[in-house]
């Protein structure tokens, strides 16, 4: 037998052996299933979560204060900051103001932000105090439509949802908070 012929036979035997080994591996039961990834919290402490939520709220408030109700894209302005009921309520409010041809003047200010709880991995609850004393809603004639009994300051309990790396305002509810009414700006 020539050297070339024995090399071909050896190569053929090796190929057949590898093929058989591969077939056996395919027939063996799989070992342990891959573990499901567990959700990890985005923040390592409540303080980090509260600071990030406050930063998000301040950014949201700056964008909201800059909304021009006469602009057709006003509904899109805060899209990166809101979700769920909060987004739906905001859309309804802006749509109503636009339909009634009202305009908003002035800016709301954040007086205080107090983190209440960080429900790992994806929920942050806080109480905010807002000052609206320098804001007004006026009709096409420039007449204010704001109730003269509207308080200058009000408190809201807000819920933020963490979606990936984003922190979004998801819910808010007005609350009576005497400390908000008397808080320093």
Tab-separated table of C-alpha atoms in Angstrom:
chain	number	residue	atom	x	y	z
A	1	UNK	CA	0.000	0.000	0.000
A	2	UNK	CA	1.323	3.395	-0.876
A	3	UNK	CA	1.860	6.158	1.583
A	4	UNK	CA	-0.835	8.300	-0.117
A	5	UNK	CA	-3.407	5.502	0.074
A	6	UNK	CA	-2.796	4.914	3.780
A	7	UNK	CA	-3.083	8.686	4.453
A	8	UNK	CA	-6.443	8.776	2.663
A	9	UNK	CA	-7.634	5.740	4.668
A	10	UNK	CA	-6.465	7.326	7.934
A	11	UNK	CA	-8.166	10.594	7.052
A	12	UNK	CA	-11.369	8.711	6.181
A	13	UNK	CA	-11.275	6.796	9.453
A	14	UNK	CA	-10.657	10.024	11.388
A	15	UNK	CA	-13.572	11.750	9.613
A	16	UNK	CA	-15.892	8.811	10.303
A	17	UNK	CA	-14.830	8.820	13.957
A	18	UNK	CA	-15.481	12.551	14.328
A	19	UNK	CA	-18.837	12.189	12.608
A	20	UNK	CA	-19.811	9.354	14.963
A	21	UNK	CA	-18.684	11.373	17.962
A	22	UNK	CA	-20.748	14.338	16.794
A	23	UNK	CA	-23.810	12.134	16.332
A	24	UNK	CA	-23.393	10.688	19.812
A	25	UNK	CA	-23.114	14.144	21.309
A	26	UNK	CA	-26.321	15.172	19.547
A	27	UNK	CA	-28.153	12.189	21.031
A	28	UNK	CA	-27.093	12.690	24.620
A	29	UNK	CA	-29.474	14.600	26.835
A	30	UNK	CA	-28.630	18.200	27.456
A	31	UNK	CA	-27.032	19.020	30.729
A	32	UNK	CA	-28.512	21.575	33.103
A	33	UNK	CA	-30.723	24.188	31.386
A	34	UNK	CA	-29.343	27.683	31.217
A	35	UNK	CA	-30.436	29.633	34.293
A	36	UNK	CA	-32.955	32.408	33.759
A	37	UNK	CA	-31.385	35.823	34.262
A	38	UNK	CA	-32.628	37.556	37.376
A	39	UNK	CA	-33.568	41.206	37.339
A	40	UNK	CA	-31.072	43.291	39.171
A	41	UNK	CA	-31.832	46.670	40.592
A	42	UNK	CA	-30.510	49.641	38.652
A	43	UNK	CA	-29.495	51.407	41.863
A	44	UNK	CA	-27.553	50.051	44.792
A	45	UNK	CA	-29.231	52.298	47.354
A	46	UNK	CA	-32.445	54.182	47.983
A	47	UNK	CA	-30.504	57.460	47.915
A	48	UNK	CA	-29.186	56.751	44.386
A	49	UNK	CA	-32.691	55.885	43.190
A	50	UNK	CA	-34.209	59.018	44.744
A	51	UNK	CA	-31.480	61.260	43.289
A	52	UNK	CA	-32.025	59.795	39.813
A	53	UNK	CA	-35.808	60.158	40.083
A	54	UNK	CA	-35.444	63.774	41.202
A	55	UNK	CA	-33.123	64.506	38.280
A	56	UNK	CA	-35.664	62.938	35.923
A	57	UNK	CA	-38.456	65.037	37.408
A	58	UNK	CA	-36.424	68.246	37.090
A	59	UNK	CA	-35.678	67.436	33.426
A	60	UNK	CA	-39.338	66.620	32.817
A	61	UNK	CA	-40.461	69.868	34.462
A	62	UNK	CA	-38.064	71.918	32.313
A	63	UNK	CA	-39.431	70.288	29.149
A	64	UNK	CA	-43.043	70.628	30.322
A	65	UNK	CA	-42.578	74.307	31.190
A	66	UNK	CA	-41.229	74.932	27.676
A	67	UNK	CA	-44.281	73.440	25.919
A	68	UNK	CA	-45.942	75.836	23.509
A	69	UNK	CA	-49.582	74.791	23.380
A	70	UNK	CA	-49.945	76.405	19.951
A	71	UNK	CA	-47.334	73.982	18.603
A	72	UNK	CA	-48.857	70.856	17.083
A	73	UNK	CA	-46.072	68.711	18.541
A	74	UNK	CA	-46.797	69.755	22.146
A	75	UNK	CA	-48.082	66.260	22.927
A	76	UNK	CA	-44.700	64.777	21.997
A	77	UNK	CA	-42.592	67.097	24.136
A	78	UNK	CA	-42.508	64.974	27.286
A	79	UNK	CA	-42.787	61.527	25.673
A	80	UNK	CA	-39.321	60.485	26.944
A	81	UNK	CA	-40.330	61.181	30.556
A	82	UNK	CA	-43.845	59.774	30.991
A	83	UNK	CA	-45.700	56.483	30.722
A	84	UNK	CA	-48.935	54.835	31.784
A	85	UNK	CA	-51.635	56.835	33.542
A	86	UNK	CA	-49.405	59.881	33.874
A	87	UNK	CA	-48.864	60.013	30.103
A	88	UNK	CA	-52.567	59.513	29.400
A	89	UNK	CA	-53.594	62.244	31.844
A	90	UNK	CA	-51.019	64.654	30.434
A	91	UNK	CA	-52.137	63.987	26.827
A	92	UNK	CA	-55.764	64.576	27.824
A	93	UNK	CA	-54.900	67.822	29.622
A	94	UNK	CA	-52.777	69.226	26.786
A	95	UNK	CA	-55.388	68.214	24.186
A	96	UNK	CA	-58.131	69.960	26.173
A	97	UNK	CA	-56.066	73.150	26.532
A	98	UNK	CA	-55.332	73.128	22.800
A	99	UNK	CA	-58.969	72.464	21.859
A	100	UNK	CA	-60.064	75.418	23.983
A	101	UNK	CA	-57.302	77.563	22.436
A	102	UNK	CA	-55.810	78.339	25.821
A	103	UNK	CA	-52.196	79.248	26.444
A	104	UNK	CA	-50.000	78.765	29.457
A	105	UNK	CA	-47.677	81.406	30.845
A	106	UNK	CA	-44.984	81.134	33.488
A	107	UNK	CA	-43.310	78.061	34.886
A	108	UNK	CA	-43.974	75.601	37.665
A	109	UNK	CA	-41.127	75.189	40.126
A	110	UNK	CA	-40.086	72.168	42.128
A	111	UNK	CA	-39.965	73.243	45.772
A	112	UNK	CA	-39.066	69.880	47.268
A	113	UNK	CA	-38.593	66.241	46.353
A	114	UNK	CA	-38.773	63.592	49.051
A	115	UNK	CA	-38.098	59.968	48.172
A	116	UNK	CA	-40.587	57.667	49.887
A	117	UNK	CA	-39.606	54.160	48.773
A	118	UNK	CA	-37.545	52.290	46.222
A	119	UNK	CA	-39.306	49.048	45.389
A	120	UNK	CA	-36.558	47.080	43.722
A	121	UNK	CA	-36.028	46.527	40.901
A	122	UNK	CA	-38.298	48.947	39.049
A	123	UNK	CA	-40.424	51.338	41.116
A	124	UNK	CA	-39.627	54.587	42.930
A	125	UNK	CA	-42.198	56.515	44.973
A	126	UNK	CA	-41.751	60.118	46.018
A	127	UNK	CA	-43.623	63.164	47.261
A	128	UNK	CA	-43.029	66.403	45.433
A	129	UNK	CA	-44.041	69.929	46.265
A	130	UNK	CA	-44.631	72.262	43.319
A	131	UNK	CA	-45.044	76.008	43.211
A	132	UNK	CA	-47.427	77.207	40.481
A	133	UNK	CA	-47.830	80.770	41.771
A	134	UNK	CA	-46.151	82.225	38.674
A	135	UNK	CA	-48.194	80.223	36.154
A	136	UNK	CA	-51.388	81.209	34.437
A	137	UNK	CA	-53.695	79.755	31.794
A	138	UNK	CA	-55.349	82.390	29.614
A	139	UNK	CA	-57.957	82.364	26.875
A	140	UNK	CA	-57.627	83.959	23.426
A	141	UNK	CA	-58.551	87.345	24.921
A	142	UNK	CA	-55.771	87.124	27.497
A	143	UNK	CA	-58.185	86.542	30.385
A	144	UNK	CA	-57.084	84.092	33.082
A	145	UNK	CA	-59.151	80.915	33.384
A	146	UNK	CA	-57.385	79.777	36.564
A	147	UNK	CA	-59.590	79.591	39.632
A	148	UNK	CA	-58.790	82.357	42.124
A	149	UNK	CA	-58.880	79.676	44.845
A	150	UNK	CA	-56.135	77.586	43.248
A	151	UNK	CA	-53.366	77.073	45.805
A	152	UNK	CA	-49.930	78.452	44.925
A	153	UNK	CA	-48.348	75.200	46.047
A	154	UNK	CA	-49.496	71.624	45.963
A	155	UNK	CA	-48.105	68.221	46.836
A	156	UNK	CA	-48.179	65.128	44.666
A	157	UNK	CA	-47.306	61.545	45.406
A	158	UNK	CA	-45.583	60.361	42.238
A	159	UNK	CA	-44.560	56.906	41.080
A	160	UNK	CA	-41.668	56.396	38.715
A	161	UNK	CA	-41.156	53.186	36.744
A	162	UNK	CA	-37.675	52.079	35.726
A	163	UNK	CA	-37.674	50.773	32.164
A	164	UNK	CA	-34.165	49.624	31.259
A	165	UNK	CA	-32.027	52.680	31.913
A	166	UNK	CA	-34.962	55.126	31.734
A	167	UNK	CA	-36.894	56.452	34.707
A	168	UNK	CA	-40.434	57.415	33.714
A	169	UNK	CA	-43.247	59.206	35.555
A	170	UNK	CA	-46.060	56.669	35.691
A	171	UNK	CA	-48.631	57.944	38.197
A	172	UNK	CA	-49.395	60.946	40.362
A	173	UNK	CA	-51.958	61.781	42.961
A	174	UNK	CA	-52.596	65.095	44.679
A	175	UNK	CA	-52.254	64.930	48.451
A	176	UNK	CA	-52.881	67.343	51.281
A	177	UNK	CA	-49.535	68.288	52.738
A	178	UNK	CA	-49.356	71.313	55.003
A	179	UNK	CA	-45.557	71.266	54.867
A	180	UNK	CA	-45.758	71.851	51.115
A	181	UNK	CA	-48.019	74.861	51.550
A	182	UNK	CA	-45.490	76.468	53.859
A	183	UNK	CA	-42.236	75.182	52.310
A	184	UNK	CA	-39.506	77.625	51.348
A	185	UNK	CA	-38.654	77.943	47.649
